[in-house]
Amino acid sequence: MGRTVILTDDLSRGERLVRNLGGGPGLVLHDLYGDAEPPPGAALVISDVSALTSDAVLRLRRALAVARDRTTPFLALIHGNLGRGEIQATALGATRILPASAANAMLVNAVSALSKPGPEREDGGDLQRCAEEARSAFAAIFHGDTAPAAAIVDAGTTIVNRAIRESKVRDWLNVVAGFDNVTHRHCLTVAGLAAAFAQSLGLNEADAHHLTKGALLHDIGKSKIPLAILNKPAPLTPAERVEMDRHPAIGHAMLVDGDYDAGTLAVVRSHHEYLDGSGYPDGLRAAQIPDLVRLITICDIFAALIEARPYKAPKSIQEAYAILTAMGPKLDADLLRAFRQVAMACEQPGQRLSA
């Protein structure tokens, strides 16, 4: 790995970042507001600037012109509003964007991936890296006894949405299908489907982020379900099913006192509710179930059907969509018709979803 140049507006914070990345002579810290220019010829550039004011953006632009060339990867760490920061960082040519408060493991993985030689950063490798970064975020989300930090959830959401914008949803599903943890695989599959659904519906960036975030968090209650049940390589017994069905209420209880909006809390608690009142845990009906929940429910069921499990083979795209259609009054018919475009995009070459 070549030299990594870190551009910062706070040297003490920059020094912590260097330590988090393992230290060593390959990490060079540059004061954005100092008199010297950054060293040229970096293999990777990281910016860690607390406020992207017009002056800071101008200084960053000048420093980047010296430190990197057209092919040098650039990782931008964002403080504050992630959406606005992503727009500014993208305008500066950022290759990857993470919140500055992201888990150290996510940051180390991102830096390690971006530091690989150019050919390994192309095409399928780029999607694989996005999926690995999203899995790192998801592991951080599922770790611990309290609500996950909002920055970690936002980081994972941003990664998934970017991957779906830049590639095909079927390719995302193919990569995620190779992950060994069933819960990680399922939630990242649902998140990819939700991101693609948001795209097909023409949702704006904020609404797309909200939908994909709900998908990432929808099964967080499963982090409290015994692993013997969660990873059982066979159908659950009735008693085990009762325990598994507690996960929406458990997840809601985990997040309710955290910094989460009502829509996300509704997704976590109500993604197994059906319009005809036959779902759980509250037996909600029709107008009691928000549109955001209805969208995630469709993605969740479809994902479960097309995933391989030790005790069942995956359904084809056509079979899975037919099962959703046969659920009739349980699901929102208008949204299900809109989801057909997403289902078609999941088809592998040689398949075709019939009209």
Coordinates of C-alpha atoms in Angstrom, one line a residue:
M1 CA 0.0 0.0 0.0
G2 CA 1.4 3.5 -0.9
R3 CA 1.1 6.7 1.1
T4 CA -2.2 7.8 2.5
V5 CA -2.6 11.6 2.9
I6 CA -5.2 12.8 5.5
L7 CA -6.5 16.4 5.0
T8 CA -7.8 17.8 8.2
D9 CA -8.9 21.1 9.8
D10 CA -8.1 19.8 13.3
L11 CA -4.7 18.2 13.9
S12 CA -5.6 16.6 17.2
R13 CA -8.6 14.9 15.6
G14 CA -6.5 13.9 12.7
E15 CA -4.0 12.3 15.0
R16 CA -6.8 10.2 16.5
L17 CA -7.8 9.1 13.0
V18 CA -4.2 8.1 12.2
R19 CA -4.1 6.0 15.4
N20 CA -7.5 4.4 14.5
L21 CA -6.0 3.4 11.2
G22 CA -3.0 1.8 12.8
G23 CA -0.4 4.6 12.5
G24 CA 2.9 4.1 10.6
P25 CA 4.9 6.1 8.1
G26 CA 2.4 5.4 5.3
L27 CA -0.1 7.8 6.9
V28 CA 0.7 11.5 6.4
L29 CA -1.4 14.1 8.2
H30 CA -1.8 17.5 6.5
D31 CA -3.2 20.7 8.1
L32 CA -5.7 22.1 5.6
Y33 CA -5.2 25.6 7.1
G34 CA -1.4 25.4 7.3
D35 CA 1.0 27.2 4.9
A36 CA 2.5 24.1 3.3
E37 CA 1.1 22.1 0.4
P38 CA 0.2 18.4 0.9
P39 CA 2.7 15.9 -0.5
P40 CA 1.9 14.8 -4.1
G41 CA 1.5 11.3 -5.4
A42 CA -0.7 9.9 -2.7
A43 CA -2.1 6.4 -3.1
L44 CA -5.2 7.4 -1.1
V45 CA -6.5 10.7 0.1
I46 CA -8.9 11.0 3.1
S47 CA -10.6 14.3 4.0
D48 CA -11.7 14.9 7.6
V49 CA -13.1 18.4 7.7
S50 CA -15.6 19.4 10.4
A51 CA -17.5 22.0 8.3
L52 CA -17.5 22.2 4.5
T53 CA -17.8 26.0 4.3
S54 CA -17.0 27.7 1.1
D55 CA -13.5 28.4 2.3
A56 CA -12.9 24.8 3.4
V57 CA -14.2 23.5 0.1
L58 CA -11.8 25.9 -1.8
R59 CA -8.9 24.7 0.3
L60 CA -9.8 21.1 -0.1
R61 CA -10.1 21.5 -3.9
R62 CA -6.6 23.1 -4.0
A63 CA -5.1 20.4 -1.7
L64 CA -6.7 17.6 -3.7
A65 CA -5.3 19.0 -6.9
V66 CA -1.8 18.6 -5.5
A67 CA -2.2 15.3 -3.5
R68 CA -4.1 13.2 -6.0
D69 CA -4.4 12.5 -9.7
R70 CA -7.4 11.4 -11.7
T71 CA -7.2 7.8 -10.6
T72 CA -6.3 8.3 -6.9
P73 CA -9.2 7.2 -4.6
F74 CA -10.6 9.8 -2.3
L75 CA -12.5 9.0 0.9
A76 CA -14.5 11.9 2.4
L77 CA -15.5 11.7 6.1
I78 CA -18.6 13.8 6.7
H79 CA -19.4 15.7 9.9
G80 CA -23.0 16.8 10.5
N81 CA -25.7 16.5 7.8
L82 CA -24.8 13.4 5.7
G83 CA -27.0 14.2 2.8
R84 CA -25.6 17.7 2.3
G85 CA -22.1 16.5 2.9
E86 CA -22.5 13.8 0.3
I87 CA -23.4 16.3 -2.3
Q88 CA -20.4 18.5 -1.5
A89 CA -18.0 15.6 -1.3
T90 CA -19.3 14.2 -4.6
A91 CA -18.7 17.6 -6.2
L92 CA -15.1 17.4 -5.0
G93 CA -14.7 14.0 -6.7
A94 CA -15.0 11.7 -3.6
T95 CA -14.8 8.0 -4.4
R96 CA -16.4 6.9 -1.1
I97 CA -18.2 8.8 1.6
L98 CA -18.7 7.8 5.2
P99 CA -19.9 9.7 8.3
A100 CA -17.0 10.8 10.5
S101 CA -18.5 9.0 13.4
A102 CA -18.7 5.7 11.7
A103 CA -17.4 2.6 13.5
N104 CA -13.7 2.1 13.3
A105 CA -14.1 -1.3 11.6
M106 CA -16.1 0.3 8.8
L107 CA -13.4 3.0 8.3
V108 CA -10.6 0.5 8.3
N109 CA -12.4 -1.7 5.8
A110 CA -13.1 1.2 3.5
V111 CA -9.5 2.4 3.6
S112 CA -8.2 -1.1 3.1
A113 CA -10.4 -1.6 0.0
L114 CA -9.7 1.8 -1.5
S115 CA -5.9 1.2 -1.1
K116 CA -5.9 -1.8 -3.4
P117 CA -4.4 -1.4 -6.9
G118 CA -6.7 0.1 -9.5
P119 CA -7.8 -3.1 -11.4
E120 CA -9.2 -4.5 -8.1
R121 CA -11.4 -1.5 -7.7
E122 CA -13.2 -1.9 -11.0
D123 CA -16.6 -3.4 -12.0
G124 CA -17.7 -6.4 -9.9
G125 CA -15.0 -5.7 -7.3
D126 CA -16.5 -2.3 -6.6
L127 CA -19.9 -3.9 -5.9
Q128 CA -18.3 -6.6 -3.8
R129 CA -16.6 -3.9 -1.7
C130 CA -19.9 -1.9 -1.3
A131 CA -21.6 -5.1 -0.1
E132 CA -18.7 -5.9 2.3
E133 CA -18.8 -2.3 3.7
A134 CA -22.6 -2.6 4.1
R135 CA -22.1 -5.9 5.9
S136 CA -19.6 -4.2 8.3
A137 CA -22.2 -1.5 9.0
F138 CA -24.9 -4.1 9.5
A139 CA -22.7 -6.1 11.9
A140 CA -22.2 -2.9 13.9
I141 CA -26.0 -2.3 13.9
F142 CA -26.6 -5.7 15.3
H143 CA -23.9 -5.5 17.9
G144 CA -24.7 -4.5 21.5
D145 CA -27.7 -4.3 23.8
T146 CA -28.8 -0.8 22.9
A147 CA -30.0 1.1 19.9
P148 CA -27.3 1.4 17.2
A149 CA -25.7 4.8 16.6
A150 CA -27.6 6.7 14.0
A151 CA -24.4 7.4 12.1
I152 CA -23.7 3.7 11.6
V153 CA -27.2 3.1 10.3
D154 CA -27.0 6.1 8.0
A155 CA -23.6 4.9 6.7
G156 CA -24.9 1.5 5.8
T157 CA -28.0 3.1 4.2
T158 CA -25.9 5.4 2.1
I159 CA -23.7 2.5 0.9
V160 CA -26.7 0.3 -0.1
N161 CA -28.4 3.2 -2.0
R162 CA -25.2 4.1 -3.8
A163 CA -24.6 0.4 -4.8
I164 CA -28.1 0.1 -6.2
R165 CA -27.8 3.4 -8.1
E166 CA -24.5 2.3 -9.7
S167 CA -25.3 -1.3 -10.4
K168 CA -28.1 -3.8 -11.1
V169 CA -30.2 -5.0 -8.1
R170 CA -29.8 -8.6 -9.4
D171 CA -26.0 -8.2 -9.1
W172 CA -26.4 -6.9 -5.5
L173 CA -28.5 -9.9 -4.7
N174 CA -25.9 -12.2 -6.2
V175 CA -23.1 -10.8 -4.1
V176 CA -25.1 -10.7 -0.8
A177 CA -26.2 -14.3 -1.4
G178 CA -22.6 -15.4 -0.8
F179 CA -22.7 -14.1 2.8
D180 CA -22.8 -16.9 5.4
N181 CA -24.8 -15.2 8.2
V182 CA -28.5 -15.7 7.4
T183 CA -29.7 -12.6 9.2
H184 CA -27.1 -10.4 7.6
R185 CA -27.9 -11.8 4.2
H186 CA -31.6 -11.4 4.6
C187 CA -31.5 -7.8 5.8
L188 CA -29.0 -6.7 3.1
T189 CA -31.2 -8.4 0.5
V190 CA -34.3 -6.5 1.8
A191 CA -32.3 -3.3 1.9
G192 CA -31.2 -3.7 -1.7
L193 CA -34.8 -4.5 -2.8
A194 CA -36.0 -1.4 -0.9
A195 CA -33.4 0.8 -2.5
A196 CA -34.4 -0.5 -5.9
F197 CA -38.1 0.0 -5.1
A198 CA -37.4 3.6 -4.0
Q199 CA -35.6 4.2 -7.3
S200 CA -38.4 2.6 -9.4
L201 CA -41.0 4.8 -7.6
G202 CA -39.0 7.9 -8.2
L203 CA -38.6 8.8 -4.5
N204 CA -36.4 11.7 -3.7
E205 CA -33.1 11.2 -1.9
A206 CA -34.4 11.8 1.6
D207 CA -37.4 9.4 1.1
A208 CA -35.2 6.7 -0.5
H209 CA -32.8 7.0 2.4
H210 CA -35.7 6.6 4.9
L211 CA -37.0 3.5 3.1
T212 CA -33.7 1.8 2.9
K213 CA -32.8 2.6 6.5
G214 CA -36.1 1.0 7.6
A215 CA -35.1 -2.1 5.6
L216 CA -31.7 -2.3 7.3
L217 CA -33.3 -2.0 10.8
H218 CA -36.5 -4.0 10.3
D219 CA -35.2 -7.3 11.9
I220 CA -33.0 -5.7 14.6
G221 CA -35.1 -7.5 17.2
K222 CA -33.6 -10.8 16.0
S223 CA -30.4 -9.8 17.7
K224 CA -32.1 -10.8 20.9
I225 CA -33.4 -14.2 19.6
P226 CA -31.4 -17.2 20.7
L227 CA -29.0 -18.3 18.0
A228 CA -30.2 -21.9 18.3
I229 CA -33.5 -20.6 16.9
L230 CA -32.2 -17.9 14.6
N231 CA -29.8 -20.2 12.8
K232 CA -31.7 -23.5 13.1
P233 CA -31.1 -25.5 9.9
A234 CA -34.7 -26.8 9.8
P235 CA -38.3 -25.4 10.2
L236 CA -39.1 -24.1 13.6
T237 CA -41.3 -25.9 16.1
P238 CA -44.5 -24.1 17.2
A239 CA -42.8 -23.0 20.4
E240 CA -39.8 -21.7 18.5
R241 CA -42.0 -19.9 16.1
V242 CA -43.7 -18.1 19.1
E243 CA -40.2 -17.0 20.3
M244 CA -39.2 -15.9 16.8
D245 CA -42.4 -13.9 16.4
R246 CA -41.4 -11.7 19.3
H247 CA -38.7 -10.0 17.3
P248 CA -40.8 -7.0 16.0
A249 CA -41.8 -6.0 19.5
I250 CA -38.3 -6.6 20.8
G251 CA -36.8 -4.5 18.0
H252 CA -39.3 -1.7 18.7
A253 CA -38.4 -1.7 22.4
M254 CA -34.7 -1.5 21.5
L255 CA -35.2 1.6 19.4
V256 CA -38.1 3.5 21.0
D257 CA -36.0 5.5 23.4
G258 CA -33.3 6.2 20.8
D259 CA -33.1 8.9 18.2
Y260 CA -35.4 7.2 15.7
D261 CA -38.5 8.7 13.9
A262 CA -42.0 7.3 14.1
G263 CA -41.8 5.9 10.6
T264 CA -38.7 3.8 11.3
L265 CA -40.2 2.5 14.6
A266 CA -43.4 1.5 12.7
V267 CA -41.3 -0.5 10.2
V268 CA -39.5 -2.4 12.9
R269 CA -42.7 -3.1 14.9
S270 CA -45.2 -3.7 12.1
H271 CA -43.4 -5.2 9.1
H272 CA -45.3 -8.5 9.7
E273 CA -48.7 -6.8 9.8
Y274 CA -51.2 -7.5 7.0
L275 CA -54.0 -5.3 5.7
D276 CA -56.6 -7.9 6.5
G277 CA -55.7 -7.9 10.2
S278 CA -54.1 -11.3 10.2
G279 CA -50.5 -10.2 10.9
Y280 CA -48.6 -9.7 14.2
P281 CA -47.8 -8.4 16.8
D282 CA -50.8 -6.0 17.0
G283 CA -53.2 -7.3 14.4
L284 CA -53.3 -3.9 12.6
R285 CA -55.7 -3.4 9.7
A286 CA -55.7 -1.3 6.5
A287 CA -55.3 2.4 7.3
Q288 CA -53.5 1.6 10.5
I289 CA -50.5 0.4 8.5
P290 CA -48.4 3.2 7.0
D291 CA -47.2 3.1 3.4
L292 CA -43.6 2.8 4.5
V293 CA -44.4 -0.4 6.3
R294 CA -46.4 -1.7 3.4
L295 CA -43.4 -1.2 1.1
I296 CA -41.0 -3.0 3.5
T297 CA -43.4 -5.9 4.0
I298 CA -43.4 -6.6 0.3
C299 CA -39.6 -6.5 0.1
D300 CA -39.3 -8.6 3.2
I301 CA -41.6 -11.4 2.0
F302 CA -40.1 -11.4 -1.5
A303 CA -36.6 -11.6 -0.1
A304 CA -37.5 -14.6 2.2
L305 CA -39.0 -16.4 -0.8
I306 CA -36.0 -16.0 -3.2
E307 CA -33.3 -16.8 -0.5
A308 CA -31.8 -20.2 -0.1
R309 CA -32.1 -21.7 3.4
P310 CA -30.7 -25.0 4.8
Y311 CA -34.3 -26.4 4.9
K312 CA -35.6 -25.0 1.6
A313 CA -34.6 -24.2 -1.9
P314 CA -35.0 -20.6 -3.2
K315 CA -38.1 -19.8 -5.2
S316 CA -37.7 -18.4 -8.7
I317 CA -38.5 -14.7 -9.2
Q318 CA -41.7 -15.7 -11.1
E319 CA -42.8 -18.1 -8.3
A320 CA -42.0 -15.5 -5.6
Y321 CA -44.0 -12.8 -7.3
A322 CA -46.9 -15.2 -7.9
I323 CA -47.0 -16.0 -4.2
L324 CA -47.1 -12.3 -3.3
T325 CA -50.0 -11.8 -5.8
A326 CA -51.9 -14.8 -4.3
M327 CA -51.8 -13.1 -0.9
G328 CA -54.5 -10.9 -2.2
P329 CA -56.0 -8.6 0.6
K330 CA -53.0 -9.1 2.9
L331 CA -50.8 -6.8 0.8
D332 CA -51.3 -3.4 -0.9
A333 CA -52.3 -4.2 -4.5
D334 CA -51.1 -0.9 -6.0
L335 CA -47.7 -1.2 -4.4
L336 CA -47.4 -4.8 -5.4
R337 CA -48.0 -3.9 -9.0
A338 CA -45.4 -1.2 -8.7
F339 CA -43.0 -3.8 -7.2
R340 CA -43.2 -5.9 -10.3
Q341 CA -40.6 -3.7 -12.0
V342 CA -38.2 -4.4 -9.2
A343 CA -38.9 -8.2 -9.4
M344 CA -38.2 -8.1 -13.1
A345 CA -34.9 -6.4 -12.4
C346 CA -34.0 -9.3 -10.1
E347 CA -34.2 -11.9 -12.9
Q348 CA -31.1 -13.7 -13.9
P349 CA -30.2 -13.9 -17.6
G350 CA -32.5 -16.4 -19.4
Q351 CA -35.4 -15.8 -17.0
R352 CA -38.5 -13.7 -17.7
L353 CA -41.3 -12.7 -15.4
S354 CA -44.6 -13.4 -17.2
A355 CA -47.2 -10.7 -17.4

